[in-house]
mmCIF file of C-alpha atoms in Angstrom:
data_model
loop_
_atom_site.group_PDB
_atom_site.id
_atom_site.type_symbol
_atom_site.label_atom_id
_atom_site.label_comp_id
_atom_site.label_asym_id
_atom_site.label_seq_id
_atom_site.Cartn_x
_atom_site.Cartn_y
_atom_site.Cartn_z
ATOM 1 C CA UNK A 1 -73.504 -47.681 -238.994
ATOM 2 C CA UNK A 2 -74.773 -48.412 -235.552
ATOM 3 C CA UNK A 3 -72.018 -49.870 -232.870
ATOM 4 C CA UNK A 4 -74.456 -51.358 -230.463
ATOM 5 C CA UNK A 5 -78.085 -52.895 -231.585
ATOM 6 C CA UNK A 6 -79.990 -54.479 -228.671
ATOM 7 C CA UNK A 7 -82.797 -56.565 -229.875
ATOM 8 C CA UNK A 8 -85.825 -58.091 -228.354
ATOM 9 C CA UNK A 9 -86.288 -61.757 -228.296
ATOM 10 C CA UNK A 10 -89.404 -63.088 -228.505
ATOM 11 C CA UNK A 11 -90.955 -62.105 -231.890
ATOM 12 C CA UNK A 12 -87.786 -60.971 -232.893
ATOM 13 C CA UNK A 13 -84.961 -63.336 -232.544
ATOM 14 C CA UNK A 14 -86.977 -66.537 -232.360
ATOM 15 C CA UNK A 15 -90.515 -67.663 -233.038
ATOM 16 C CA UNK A 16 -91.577 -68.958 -229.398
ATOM 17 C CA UNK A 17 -95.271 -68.691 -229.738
ATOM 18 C CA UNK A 18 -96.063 -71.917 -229.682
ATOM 19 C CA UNK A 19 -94.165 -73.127 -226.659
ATOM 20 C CA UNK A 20 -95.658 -70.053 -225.014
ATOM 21 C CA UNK A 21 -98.895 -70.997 -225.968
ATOM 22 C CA UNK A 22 -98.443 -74.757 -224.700
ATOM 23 C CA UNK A 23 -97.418 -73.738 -221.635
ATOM 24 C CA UNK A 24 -99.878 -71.400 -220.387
ATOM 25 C CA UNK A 25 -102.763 -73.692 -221.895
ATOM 26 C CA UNK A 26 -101.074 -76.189 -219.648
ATOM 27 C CA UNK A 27 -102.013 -73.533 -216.448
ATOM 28 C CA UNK A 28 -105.310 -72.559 -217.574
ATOM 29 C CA UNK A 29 -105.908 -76.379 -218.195
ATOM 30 C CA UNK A 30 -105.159 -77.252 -214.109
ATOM 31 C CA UNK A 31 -107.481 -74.693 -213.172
ATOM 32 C CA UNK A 32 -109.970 -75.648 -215.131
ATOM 33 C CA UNK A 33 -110.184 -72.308 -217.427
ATOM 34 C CA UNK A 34 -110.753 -71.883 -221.112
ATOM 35 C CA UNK A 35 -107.889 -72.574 -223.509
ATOM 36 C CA UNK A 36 -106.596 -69.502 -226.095
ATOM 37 C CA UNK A 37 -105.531 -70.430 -229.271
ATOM 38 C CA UNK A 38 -101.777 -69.635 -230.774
ATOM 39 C CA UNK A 39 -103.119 -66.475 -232.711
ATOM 40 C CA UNK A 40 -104.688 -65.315 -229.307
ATOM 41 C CA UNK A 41 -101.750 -65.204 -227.945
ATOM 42 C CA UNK A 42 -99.620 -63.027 -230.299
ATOM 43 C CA UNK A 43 -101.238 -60.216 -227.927
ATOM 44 C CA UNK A 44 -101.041 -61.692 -224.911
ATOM 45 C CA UNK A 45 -97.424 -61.913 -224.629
ATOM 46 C CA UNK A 46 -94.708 -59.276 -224.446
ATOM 47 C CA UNK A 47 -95.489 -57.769 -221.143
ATOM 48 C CA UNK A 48 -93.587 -60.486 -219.243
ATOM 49 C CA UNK A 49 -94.907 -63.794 -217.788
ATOM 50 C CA UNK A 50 -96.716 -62.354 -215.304
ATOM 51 C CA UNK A 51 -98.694 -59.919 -216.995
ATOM 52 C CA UNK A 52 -99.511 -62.771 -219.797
ATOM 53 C CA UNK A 53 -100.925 -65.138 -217.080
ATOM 54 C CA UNK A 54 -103.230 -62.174 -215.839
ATOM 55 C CA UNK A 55 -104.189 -61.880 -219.389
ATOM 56 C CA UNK A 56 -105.844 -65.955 -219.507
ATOM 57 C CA UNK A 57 -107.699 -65.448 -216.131
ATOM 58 C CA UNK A 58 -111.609 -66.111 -216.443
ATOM 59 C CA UNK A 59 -112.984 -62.449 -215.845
ATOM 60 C CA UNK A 60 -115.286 -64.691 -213.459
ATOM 61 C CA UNK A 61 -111.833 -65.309 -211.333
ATOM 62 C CA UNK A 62 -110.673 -62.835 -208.830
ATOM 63 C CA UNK A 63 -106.253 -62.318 -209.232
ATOM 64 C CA UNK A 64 -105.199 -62.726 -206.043
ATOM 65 C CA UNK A 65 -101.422 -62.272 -205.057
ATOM 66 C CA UNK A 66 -101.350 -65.892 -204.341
ATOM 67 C CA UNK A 67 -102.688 -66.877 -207.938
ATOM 68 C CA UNK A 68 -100.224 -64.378 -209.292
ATOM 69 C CA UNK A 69 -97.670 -66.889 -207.305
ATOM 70 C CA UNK A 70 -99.256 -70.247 -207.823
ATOM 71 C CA UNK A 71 -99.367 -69.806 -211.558
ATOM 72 C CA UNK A 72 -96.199 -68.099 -212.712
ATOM 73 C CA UNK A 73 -94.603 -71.029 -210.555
ATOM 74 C CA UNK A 74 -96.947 -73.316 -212.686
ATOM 75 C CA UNK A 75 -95.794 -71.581 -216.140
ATOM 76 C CA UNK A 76 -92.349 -71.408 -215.519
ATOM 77 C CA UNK A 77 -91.638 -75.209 -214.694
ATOM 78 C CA UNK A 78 -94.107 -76.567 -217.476
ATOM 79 C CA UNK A 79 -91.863 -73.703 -220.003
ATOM 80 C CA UNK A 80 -88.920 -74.518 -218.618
ATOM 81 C CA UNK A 81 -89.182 -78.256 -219.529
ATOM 82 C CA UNK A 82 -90.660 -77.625 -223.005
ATOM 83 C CA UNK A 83 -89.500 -74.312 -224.611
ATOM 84 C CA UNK A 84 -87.575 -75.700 -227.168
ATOM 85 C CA UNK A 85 -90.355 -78.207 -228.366
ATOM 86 C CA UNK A 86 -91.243 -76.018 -230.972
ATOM 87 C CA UNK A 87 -89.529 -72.977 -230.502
ATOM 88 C CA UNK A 88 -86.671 -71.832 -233.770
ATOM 89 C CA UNK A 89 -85.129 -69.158 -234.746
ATOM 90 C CA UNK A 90 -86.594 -67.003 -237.299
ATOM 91 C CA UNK A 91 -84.751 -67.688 -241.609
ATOM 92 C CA UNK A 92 -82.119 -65.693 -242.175
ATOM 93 C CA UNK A 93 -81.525 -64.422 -238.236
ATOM 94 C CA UNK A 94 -78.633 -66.879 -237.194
ATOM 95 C CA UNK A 95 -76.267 -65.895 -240.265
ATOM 96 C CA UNK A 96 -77.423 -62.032 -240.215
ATOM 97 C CA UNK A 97 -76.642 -61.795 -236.309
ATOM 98 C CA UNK A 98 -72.900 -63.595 -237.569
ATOM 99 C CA UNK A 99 -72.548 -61.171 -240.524
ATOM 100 C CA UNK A 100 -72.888 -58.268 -238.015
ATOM 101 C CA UNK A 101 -70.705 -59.287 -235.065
ATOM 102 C CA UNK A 102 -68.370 -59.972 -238.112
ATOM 103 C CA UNK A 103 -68.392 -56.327 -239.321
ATOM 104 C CA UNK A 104 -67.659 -55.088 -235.571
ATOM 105 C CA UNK A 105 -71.576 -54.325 -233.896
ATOM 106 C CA UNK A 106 -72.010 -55.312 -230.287
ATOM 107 C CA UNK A 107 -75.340 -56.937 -230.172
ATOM 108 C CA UNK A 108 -77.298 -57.441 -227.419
ATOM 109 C CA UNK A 109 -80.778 -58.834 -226.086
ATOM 110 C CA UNK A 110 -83.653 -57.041 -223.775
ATOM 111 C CA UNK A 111 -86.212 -59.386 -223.041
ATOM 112 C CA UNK A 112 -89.366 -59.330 -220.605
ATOM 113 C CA UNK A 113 -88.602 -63.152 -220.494
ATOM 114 C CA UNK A 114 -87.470 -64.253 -216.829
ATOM 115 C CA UNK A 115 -83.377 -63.812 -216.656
ATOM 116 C CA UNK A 116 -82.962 -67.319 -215.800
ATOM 117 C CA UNK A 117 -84.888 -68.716 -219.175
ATOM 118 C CA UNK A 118 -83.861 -65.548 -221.541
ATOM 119 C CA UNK A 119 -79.796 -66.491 -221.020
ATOM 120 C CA UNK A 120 -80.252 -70.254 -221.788
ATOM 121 C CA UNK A 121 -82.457 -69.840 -224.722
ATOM 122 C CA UNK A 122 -80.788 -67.472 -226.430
ATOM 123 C CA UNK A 123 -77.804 -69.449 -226.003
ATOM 124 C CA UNK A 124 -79.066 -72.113 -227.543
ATOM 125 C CA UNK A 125 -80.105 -70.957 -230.623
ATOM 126 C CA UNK A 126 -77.744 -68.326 -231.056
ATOM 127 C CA UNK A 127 -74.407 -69.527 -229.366
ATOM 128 C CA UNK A 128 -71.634 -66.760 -228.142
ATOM 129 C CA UNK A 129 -73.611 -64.144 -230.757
ATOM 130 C CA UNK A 130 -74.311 -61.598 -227.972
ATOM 131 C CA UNK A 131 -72.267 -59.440 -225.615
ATOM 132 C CA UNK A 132 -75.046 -59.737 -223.438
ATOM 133 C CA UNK A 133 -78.366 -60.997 -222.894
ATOM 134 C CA UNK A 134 -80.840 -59.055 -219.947
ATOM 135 C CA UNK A 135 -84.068 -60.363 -218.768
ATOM 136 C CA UNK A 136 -86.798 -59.850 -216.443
ATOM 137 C CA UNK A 137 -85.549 -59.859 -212.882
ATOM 138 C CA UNK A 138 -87.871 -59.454 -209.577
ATOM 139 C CA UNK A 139 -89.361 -56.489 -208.567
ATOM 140 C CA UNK A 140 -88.048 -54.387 -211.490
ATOM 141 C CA UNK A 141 -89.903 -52.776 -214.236
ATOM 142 C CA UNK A 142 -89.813 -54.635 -217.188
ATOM 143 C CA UNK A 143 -90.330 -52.884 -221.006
ATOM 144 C CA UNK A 144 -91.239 -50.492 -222.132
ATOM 145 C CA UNK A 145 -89.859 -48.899 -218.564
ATOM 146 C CA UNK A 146 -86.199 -48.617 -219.884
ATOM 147 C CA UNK A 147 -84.499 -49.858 -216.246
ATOM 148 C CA UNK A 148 -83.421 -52.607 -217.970
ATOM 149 C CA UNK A 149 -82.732 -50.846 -220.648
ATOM 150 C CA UNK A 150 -80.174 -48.010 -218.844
ATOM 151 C CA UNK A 151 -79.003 -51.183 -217.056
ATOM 152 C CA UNK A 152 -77.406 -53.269 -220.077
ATOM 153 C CA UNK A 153 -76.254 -49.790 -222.280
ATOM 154 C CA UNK A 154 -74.610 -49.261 -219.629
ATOM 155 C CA UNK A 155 -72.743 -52.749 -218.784
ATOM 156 C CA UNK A 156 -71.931 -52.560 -222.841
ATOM 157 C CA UNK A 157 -71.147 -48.528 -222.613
ATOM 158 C CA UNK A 158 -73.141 -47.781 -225.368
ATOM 159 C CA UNK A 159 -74.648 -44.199 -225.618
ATOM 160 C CA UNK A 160 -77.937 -43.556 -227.403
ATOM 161 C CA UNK A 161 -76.660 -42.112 -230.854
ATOM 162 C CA UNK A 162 -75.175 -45.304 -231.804
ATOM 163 C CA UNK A 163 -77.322 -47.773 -230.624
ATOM 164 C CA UNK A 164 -79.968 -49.121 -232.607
ATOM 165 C CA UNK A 165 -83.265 -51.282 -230.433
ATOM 166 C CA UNK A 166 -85.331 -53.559 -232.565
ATOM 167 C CA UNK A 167 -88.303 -55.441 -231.832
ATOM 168 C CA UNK A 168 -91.783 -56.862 -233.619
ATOM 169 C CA UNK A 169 -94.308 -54.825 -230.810
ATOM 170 C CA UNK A 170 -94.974 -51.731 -229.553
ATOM 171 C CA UNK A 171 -93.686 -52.559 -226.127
ATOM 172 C CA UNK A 172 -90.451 -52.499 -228.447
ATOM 173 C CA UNK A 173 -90.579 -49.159 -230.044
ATOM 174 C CA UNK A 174 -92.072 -47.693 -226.959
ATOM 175 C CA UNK A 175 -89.054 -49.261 -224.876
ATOM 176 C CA UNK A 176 -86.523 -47.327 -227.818
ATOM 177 C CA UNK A 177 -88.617 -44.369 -227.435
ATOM 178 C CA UNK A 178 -88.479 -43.901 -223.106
ATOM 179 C CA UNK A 179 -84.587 -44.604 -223.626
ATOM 180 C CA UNK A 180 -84.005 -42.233 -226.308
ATOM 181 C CA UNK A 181 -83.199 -44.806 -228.505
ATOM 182 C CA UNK A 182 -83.776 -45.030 -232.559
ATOM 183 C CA UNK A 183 -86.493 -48.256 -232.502
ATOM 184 C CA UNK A 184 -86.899 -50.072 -235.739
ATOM 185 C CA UNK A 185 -89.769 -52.598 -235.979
ATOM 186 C CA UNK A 186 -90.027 -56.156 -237.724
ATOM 187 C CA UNK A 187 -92.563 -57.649 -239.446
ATOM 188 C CA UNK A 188 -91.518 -61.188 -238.865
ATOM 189 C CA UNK A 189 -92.968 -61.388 -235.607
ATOM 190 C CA UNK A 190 -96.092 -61.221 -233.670
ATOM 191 C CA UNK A 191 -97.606 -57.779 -234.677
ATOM 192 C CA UNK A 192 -98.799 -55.828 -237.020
ATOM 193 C CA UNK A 193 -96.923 -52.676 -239.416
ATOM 194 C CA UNK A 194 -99.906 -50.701 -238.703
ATOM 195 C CA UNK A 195 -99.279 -51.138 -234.589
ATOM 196 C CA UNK A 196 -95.483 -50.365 -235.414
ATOM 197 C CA UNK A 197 -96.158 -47.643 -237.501
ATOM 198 C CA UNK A 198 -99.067 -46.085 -234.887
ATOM 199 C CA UNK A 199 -96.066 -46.578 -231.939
ATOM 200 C CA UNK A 200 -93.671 -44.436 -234.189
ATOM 201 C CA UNK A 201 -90.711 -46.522 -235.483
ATOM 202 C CA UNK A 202 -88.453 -44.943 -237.238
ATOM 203 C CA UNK A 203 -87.616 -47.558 -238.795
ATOM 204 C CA UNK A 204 -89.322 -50.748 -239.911
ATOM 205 C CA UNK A 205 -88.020 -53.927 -241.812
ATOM 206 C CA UNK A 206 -89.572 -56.878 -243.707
ATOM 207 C CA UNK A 207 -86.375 -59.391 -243.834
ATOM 208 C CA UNK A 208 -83.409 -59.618 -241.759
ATOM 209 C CA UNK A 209 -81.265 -58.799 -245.147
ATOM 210 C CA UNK A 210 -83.386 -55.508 -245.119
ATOM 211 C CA UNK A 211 -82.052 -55.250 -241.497
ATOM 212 C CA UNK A 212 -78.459 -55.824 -241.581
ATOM 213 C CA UNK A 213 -78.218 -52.796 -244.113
ATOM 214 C CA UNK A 214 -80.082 -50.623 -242.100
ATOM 215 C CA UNK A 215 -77.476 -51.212 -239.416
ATOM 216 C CA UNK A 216 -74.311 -51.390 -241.533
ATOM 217 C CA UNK A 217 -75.306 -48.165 -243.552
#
């Protein structure tokens, strides 16, 4: 059994594509560039917002440190108003995250999603489930650089043997892997088994029932 799991959100907890998608259509859409479509942009996220609104510009646009600026401020108050338009939680997630904090687990969430949208969020679809929720903060390495990482094992004073990271990427498993964590990879999510497997999960699960064994084993 593993006492701590720390899980990634988007892709893992809850299915937030298509607000994602909205809202950085919504930038490209001021400025004029082409529009990606929701399937596009299962590979365009997971880096954190920044590196996702690189990912839309025109290759005919030059990034500029005030574009960086300009549209993550554009992003984030278009997501902020809409992210729970379409945004859920993935089947079976809610009770399975209840069923473990039942038997005893302290669960957490790592997310490249800004701190100040990863808490709410979470929160909202998941009330008083985790013992803590990290995201992205300013001018600190975000996943797979495991700053974060060190940062909430140690606020829940977990230690690597018994703590379990799961995500649906290979930002995930690579994130497990530069923390010396076991990763385990979902299918539910945005990626593929084969990008999993090529990262080097350990582990990898097709349900959330499949998951909750894994951990209470």
């Amino acid at each position: 059994m593993y006492q701590n799991v720390i899980f990634d959100l988007d892709g893992t907890l809850l299915n937030t594509l298509e607000d994602l998608a909205d809202a950085v259509n919504w930038v490209c859409i001021q400025h004029n560039w082409p529009v990606h479509t929701v399937e596009e942009y299962k590979y365009f996220v997971g880096n954190g917002a920044p590196k996702l609104l690189e990912r839309v510009v025109p290759p005919s646009v030059k990034i500029t440190d005030e574009l960086r600026r300009g549209t993550l401020a554009e992003f984030t108050e278009r997501y902020n108003a809409h992210r729970s338009d379409r945004t859920t939680a993935y089947p079976g997630m809610v009770e399975t995250m209840l069923r473990l904090r039942e038997a005893g687990v302290t669960l957490a969430v790592l997310s490249n999603k800004p701190h100040e949208a990863a808490g709410p969020v979470v929160e909202r679809y998941y009330p008083g489930v985790f013992a803590a929720i990290q995201g992205a903060l300013p001018d600190v390495p975000v996943k797979p650089d495991p700053t974060l990482l060190y940062k909430l094992m140690g606020e829940l004073r977990a230690v690597p043997k018994d703590t379990l990271f799961v995500g649906d990427s290979n930002v995930d498993i690579c994130t497990a892997k530069n923390g010396g964590l076991t990763g385990c990879g979902v299918l539910w999510g945005f990626r593929t088994r084969q990008e999993l497997e090529s990262e080097g999960a350990d582990y990898i699960v097709e349900t959330p029932e499949e998951l909750r064994g894994l951990i209470l084993a």
